[in-house]
Each structure stands twice: as structure tokens, then as C-alpha cells.
Amino acid sequence: MGEITRPPDKAALQPVSGAPGPLRLPDGRELVMRVMPMPADANGNGDIFGGWIMAQVDLAGAVLPARVARGRIATVAVNEFVFKQPVSVGDLLSFYARVTRVGRTSVTVHVEVYAERNPAQPVVVKVTQANLTYVAIDRDGQPREIPRD
């Protein structure tokens, strides 16, 4: 598991572009989901539970593989999962994904999660990244080949 830095350093709280200025979210990836964690998703210290974030990443990560597989899929592996910064109640989380591999029956996707925080002086922070593999399954839950065009 990745290391969680507490509190975040000033460099981590700069906009993604690296320079002060307007909010900038990543290019070259598809926005697949946005969600704002609520108080019920937090632990006693006010940070969002890692398991809640993992569940959201799994949901977001499934969007592109379901399109590629043209049907039902199931998570088969979490290949990497790194928590880079804590997430707080009120952060607006944006989940970006890109397909990194398409196999005979499986699709691997890379997901990055960014938090938009501090509405008075907005900044964007990369809080999580993960690589997950999904397998295309038939109505009986058995692996099936992914259609090729």
C-alpha cells in the first residue's frame, strides 16, 4: 500500500498544471465518474475510509471495460492501488480512466482520482491511482471472448 502523507505538503496542493492559476484536471483520459464523499463515508478523524475510495474506483474503473467488452464484466484483479493523499468530506472527486490492455477475455484499466478542494482558492490534488483488471463474462458467469472489430 502507498504511503499517506499527513498533512499534505504545499507542492501537493498546487493545481495539476504545477503552477498557480485556474483549476486544471488531466487531459488524455476519460472522465468516468464524479462524486462528493459525505460525512457517513468518513472515519473518526474526518478522513474518508480507504475502502469507500476503493469501491468508488472499482465502479469508475468498470466503465471503459464494460464498453470494450460490450456486456457484463467482473473485477478479477486489483493490480495496484496507491493512496497518495487523504480525502476529506466536501472534496469533489473526479475519476479518470484509460484502457491500458485488452486481452482475449480481459481488460486492464488505469484509474486516477483527483480531489477538487478549498472552494475559496480552488486546487486540484491527485489522491489515488490504481490499475484494475476486469474479465468479460457470459450469463453463467464464465469468461467469454471480447468482441474484436
PDB file of C-alpha atoms in Angstrom:
ATOM      1  CA  MET A   1       0.000   0.000   0.000  1.00  0.00           C
ATOM      2  CA  GLY A   2       1.146   3.530  -0.720  1.00  0.00           C
ATOM      3  CA  GLU A   3       2.180   5.967   1.925  1.00  0.00           C
ATOM      4  CA  ILE A   4      -0.286   8.587   3.137  1.00  0.00           C
ATOM      5  CA  THR A   5       1.294  11.961   3.794  1.00  0.00           C
ATOM      6  CA  ARG A   6      -0.272  13.950   6.599  1.00  0.00           C
ATOM      7  CA  PRO A   7      -0.738  16.860   6.366  1.00  0.00           C
ATOM      8  CA  PRO A   8      -0.324  17.304   2.584  1.00  0.00           C
ATOM      9  CA  ASP A   9       2.706  19.357   1.638  1.00  0.00           C
ATOM     10  CA  LYS A  10       2.273  22.635  -0.236  1.00  0.00           C
ATOM     11  CA  ALA A  11       3.505  21.160  -3.535  1.00  0.00           C
ATOM     12  CA  ALA A  12       0.766  18.527  -3.409  1.00  0.00           C
ATOM     13  CA  LEU A  13      -1.881  21.230  -3.098  1.00  0.00           C
ATOM     14  CA  GLN A  14      -0.956  23.090  -6.294  1.00  0.00           C
ATOM     15  CA  PRO A  15      -3.120  22.821  -9.387  1.00  0.00           C
ATOM     16  CA  VAL A  16      -2.328  19.831 -11.598  1.00  0.00           C
ATOM     17  CA  SER A  17      -0.592  22.149 -14.073  1.00  0.00           C
ATOM     18  CA  GLY A  18       2.071  22.735 -11.392  1.00  0.00           C
ATOM     19  CA  ALA A  19       1.666  26.499 -11.474  1.00  0.00           C
ATOM     20  CA  PRO A  20      -0.750  28.678  -9.548  1.00  0.00           C
ATOM     21  CA  GLY A  21      -3.799  29.517 -11.578  1.00  0.00           C
ATOM     22  CA  PRO A  22      -7.154  28.129 -12.605  1.00  0.00           C
ATOM     23  CA  LEU A  23      -8.140  24.564 -11.856  1.00  0.00           C
ATOM     24  CA  ARG A  24      -6.854  22.060 -14.388  1.00  0.00           C
ATOM     25  CA  LEU A  25      -7.809  18.424 -14.470  1.00  0.00           C
ATOM     26  CA  PRO A  26      -5.860  15.864 -16.515  1.00  0.00           C
ATOM     27  CA  ASP A  27      -6.011  15.622 -20.286  1.00  0.00           C
ATOM     28  CA  GLY A  28      -5.798  12.413 -22.325  1.00  0.00           C
ATOM     29  CA  ARG A  29      -8.045  10.381 -20.032  1.00  0.00           C
ATOM     30  CA  GLU A  30     -11.785   9.993 -19.912  1.00  0.00           C
ATOM     31  CA  LEU A  31     -13.786  11.383 -17.021  1.00  0.00           C
ATOM     32  CA  VAL A  32     -15.873   8.382 -15.985  1.00  0.00           C
ATOM     33  CA  MET A  33     -17.338   9.462 -12.638  1.00  0.00           C
ATOM     34  CA  ARG A  34     -17.633  12.320 -10.152  1.00  0.00           C
ATOM     35  CA  VAL A  35     -18.734  12.034  -6.547  1.00  0.00           C
ATOM     36  CA  MET A  36     -18.537  14.033  -3.321  1.00  0.00           C
ATOM     37  CA  PRO A  37     -17.952  11.966  -0.168  1.00  0.00           C
ATOM     38  CA  MET A  38     -20.329  12.611   2.700  1.00  0.00           C
ATOM     39  CA  PRO A  39     -19.826  12.528   6.489  1.00  0.00           C
ATOM     40  CA  ALA A  40     -21.097   8.921   6.649  1.00  0.00           C
ATOM     41  CA  ASP A  41     -18.089   7.924   4.474  1.00  0.00           C
ATOM     42  CA  ALA A  42     -15.555   9.301   6.977  1.00  0.00           C
ATOM     43  CA  ASN A  43     -13.682   7.734   9.853  1.00  0.00           C
ATOM     44  CA  GLY A  44     -13.375   9.239  13.338  1.00  0.00           C
ATOM     45  CA  ASN A  45     -10.608  11.595  12.200  1.00  0.00           C
ATOM     46  CA  GLY A  46     -12.694  13.045   9.378  1.00  0.00           C
ATOM     47  CA  ASP A  47     -10.792  11.314   6.576  1.00  0.00           C
ATOM     48  CA  ILE A  48     -12.711   9.224   4.064  1.00  0.00           C
ATOM     49  CA  PHE A  49     -12.374   5.456   4.564  1.00  0.00           C
ATOM     50  CA  GLY A  50      -9.922   3.867   2.130  1.00  0.00           C
ATOM     51  CA  GLY A  51     -12.394   1.058   1.486  1.00  0.00           C
ATOM     52  CA  TRP A  52     -15.003   3.576   0.334  1.00  0.00           C
ATOM     53  CA  ILE A  53     -12.498   5.060  -2.109  1.00  0.00           C
ATOM     54  CA  MET A  54     -11.598   1.565  -3.349  1.00  0.00           C
ATOM     55  CA  ALA A  55     -15.274   0.803  -4.025  1.00  0.00           C
ATOM     56  CA  GLN A  56     -15.664   4.040  -5.995  1.00  0.00           C
ATOM     57  CA  VAL A  57     -12.515   3.265  -8.021  1.00  0.00           C
ATOM     58  CA  ASP A  58     -13.912  -0.190  -8.824  1.00  0.00           C
ATOM     59  CA  LEU A  59     -17.170   1.370 -10.074  1.00  0.00           C
ATOM     60  CA  ALA A  60     -15.344   4.020 -12.115  1.00  0.00           C
ATOM     61  CA  GLY A  61     -12.820   1.515 -13.423  1.00  0.00           C
ATOM     62  CA  ALA A  62     -15.575  -0.706 -14.811  1.00  0.00           C
ATOM     63  CA  VAL A  63     -16.987   1.932 -17.186  1.00  0.00           C
ATOM     64  CA  LEU A  64     -14.479   1.574 -20.045  1.00  0.00           C
ATOM     65  CA  PRO A  65     -14.013  -2.223 -19.790  1.00  0.00           C
ATOM     66  CA  ALA A  66     -17.805  -2.692 -19.975  1.00  0.00           C
ATOM     67  CA  ARG A  67     -17.809  -0.682 -23.212  1.00  0.00           C
ATOM     68  CA  VAL A  68     -14.873  -2.613 -24.651  1.00  0.00           C
ATOM     69  CA  ALA A  69     -16.345  -5.987 -23.641  1.00  0.00           C
ATOM     70  CA  ARG A  70     -19.814  -4.951 -24.826  1.00  0.00           C
ATOM     71  CA  GLY A  71     -21.511  -6.533 -21.893  1.00  0.00           C
ATOM     72  CA  ARG A  72     -21.173  -7.975 -18.461  1.00  0.00           C
ATOM     73  CA  ILE A  73     -17.801  -7.839 -16.713  1.00  0.00           C
ATOM     74  CA  ALA A  74     -16.414  -8.704 -13.286  1.00  0.00           C
ATOM     75  CA  THR A  75     -13.418  -7.391 -11.397  1.00  0.00           C
ATOM     76  CA  VAL A  76     -10.758 -10.088 -11.466  1.00  0.00           C
ATOM     77  CA  ALA A  77      -7.737  -8.240 -10.019  1.00  0.00           C
ATOM     78  CA  VAL A  78      -6.634  -5.064  -8.310  1.00  0.00           C
ATOM     79  CA  ASN A  79      -3.096  -4.974  -9.653  1.00  0.00           C
ATOM     80  CA  GLU A  80      -2.027  -1.764  -7.920  1.00  0.00           C
ATOM     81  CA  PHE A  81      -3.718   0.683  -5.571  1.00  0.00           C
ATOM     82  CA  VAL A  82      -1.928   3.743  -4.185  1.00  0.00           C
ATOM     83  CA  PHE A  83      -3.381   6.296  -1.783  1.00  0.00           C
ATOM     84  CA  LYS A  84      -1.387   9.495  -2.384  1.00  0.00           C
ATOM     85  CA  GLN A  85      -3.268  11.959  -0.160  1.00  0.00           C
ATOM     86  CA  PRO A  86      -6.127  11.777   2.346  1.00  0.00           C
ATOM     87  CA  VAL A  87      -9.621  12.586   1.077  1.00  0.00           C
ATOM     88  CA  SER A  88     -11.946  14.790   3.134  1.00  0.00           C
ATOM     89  CA  VAL A  89     -15.672  15.348   3.361  1.00  0.00           C
ATOM     90  CA  GLY A  90     -16.533  18.008   0.789  1.00  0.00           C
ATOM     91  CA  ASP A  91     -13.779  17.146  -1.702  1.00  0.00           C
ATOM     92  CA  LEU A  92     -15.207  16.756  -5.203  1.00  0.00           C
ATOM     93  CA  LEU A  93     -13.618  13.572  -6.554  1.00  0.00           C
ATOM     94  CA  SER A  94     -13.116  13.148 -10.297  1.00  0.00           C
ATOM     95  CA  PHE A  95     -12.262   9.677 -11.604  1.00  0.00           C
ATOM     96  CA  TYR A  96     -10.330   9.487 -14.881  1.00  0.00           C
ATOM     97  CA  ALA A  97      -9.658   6.216 -16.673  1.00  0.00           C
ATOM     98  CA  ARG A  98      -7.840   4.829 -19.678  1.00  0.00           C
ATOM     99  CA  VAL A  99      -7.626   1.289 -21.006  1.00  0.00           C
ATOM    100  CA  THR A 100      -4.050   0.004 -20.848  1.00  0.00           C
ATOM    101  CA  ARG A 101      -4.532  -3.537 -22.170  1.00  0.00           C
ATOM    102  CA  VAL A 102      -7.162  -5.624 -23.920  1.00  0.00           C
ATOM    103  CA  GLY A 103      -6.645  -9.378 -23.786  1.00  0.00           C
ATOM    104  CA  ARG A 104      -8.699 -12.276 -25.117  1.00  0.00           C
ATOM    105  CA  THR A 105     -11.178 -12.154 -22.202  1.00  0.00           C
ATOM    106  CA  SER A 106      -9.894  -9.317 -20.003  1.00  0.00           C
ATOM    107  CA  VAL A 107      -9.430  -5.548 -19.977  1.00  0.00           C
ATOM    108  CA  THR A 108      -6.953  -3.690 -17.760  1.00  0.00           C
ATOM    109  CA  VAL A 109      -7.615  -0.069 -16.887  1.00  0.00           C
ATOM    110  CA  HIS A 110      -5.649   2.675 -15.127  1.00  0.00           C
ATOM    111  CA  VAL A 111      -7.723   4.960 -12.885  1.00  0.00           C
ATOM    112  CA  GLU A 112      -6.593   8.263 -11.377  1.00  0.00           C
ATOM    113  CA  VAL A 113      -8.614  10.141  -8.778  1.00  0.00           C
ATOM    114  CA  TYR A 114      -8.330  13.896  -8.296  1.00  0.00           C
ATOM    115  CA  ALA A 115      -9.856  15.953  -5.490  1.00  0.00           C
ATOM    116  CA  GLU A 116     -11.031  19.491  -6.064  1.00  0.00           C
ATOM    117  CA  ARG A 117     -10.866  21.236  -2.709  1.00  0.00           C
ATOM    118  CA  ASN A 118     -10.864  24.610  -0.980  1.00  0.00           C
ATOM    119  CA  PRO A 119     -13.626  26.421  -2.933  1.00  0.00           C
ATOM    120  CA  ALA A 120     -12.356  29.861  -1.822  1.00  0.00           C
ATOM    121  CA  GLN A 121      -8.981  29.214  -3.512  1.00  0.00           C
ATOM    122  CA  PRO A 122      -9.554  26.041  -5.548  1.00  0.00           C
ATOM    123  CA  VAL A 123      -6.805  23.492  -6.002  1.00  0.00           C
ATOM    124  CA  VAL A 124      -6.715  20.037  -7.556  1.00  0.00           C
ATOM    125  CA  VAL A 125      -4.856  17.200  -5.837  1.00  0.00           C
ATOM    126  CA  LYS A 126      -4.178  13.706  -7.178  1.00  0.00           C
ATOM    127  CA  VAL A 127      -5.307  11.499  -4.299  1.00  0.00           C
ATOM    128  CA  THR A 128      -5.367   7.944  -5.649  1.00  0.00           C
ATOM    129  CA  GLN A 129      -4.271   5.841  -8.593  1.00  0.00           C
ATOM    130  CA  ALA A 130      -4.977   2.215  -9.383  1.00  0.00           C
ATOM    131  CA  ASN A 131      -4.689  -0.481 -12.029  1.00  0.00           C
ATOM    132  CA  LEU A 132      -7.537  -2.990 -12.205  1.00  0.00           C
ATOM    133  CA  THR A 133      -8.340  -5.913 -14.479  1.00  0.00           C
ATOM    134  CA  TYR A 134     -11.863  -6.910 -15.442  1.00  0.00           C
ATOM    135  CA  VAL A 135     -12.929 -10.095 -17.221  1.00  0.00           C
ATOM    136  CA  ALA A 136     -15.794 -10.320 -19.703  1.00  0.00           C
ATOM    137  CA  ILE A 137     -18.327 -12.908 -18.527  1.00  0.00           C
ATOM    138  CA  ASP A 138     -21.335 -14.632 -20.044  1.00  0.00           C
ATOM    139  CA  ARG A 139     -24.771 -15.080 -18.446  1.00  0.00           C
ATOM    140  CA  ASP A 140     -23.431 -18.056 -16.450  1.00  0.00           C
ATOM    141  CA  GLY A 141     -20.555 -16.012 -15.025  1.00  0.00           C
ATOM    142  CA  GLN A 142     -17.950 -17.774 -17.170  1.00  0.00           C
ATOM    143  CA  PRO A 143     -15.209 -15.890 -19.061  1.00  0.00           C
ATOM    144  CA  ARG A 144     -16.071 -15.044 -22.649  1.00  0.00           C
ATOM    145  CA  GLU A 145     -14.051 -13.628 -25.520  1.00  0.00           C
ATOM    146  CA  ILE A 146     -14.090  -9.884 -26.066  1.00  0.00           C
ATOM    147  CA  PRO A 147     -15.505  -8.947 -29.490  1.00  0.00           C
ATOM    148  CA  ARG A 148     -12.900  -7.605 -31.925  1.00  0.00           C
ATOM    149  CA  ASP A 149     -13.764  -5.032 -34.588  1.00  0.00           C
TER     150      ASP A 149
END
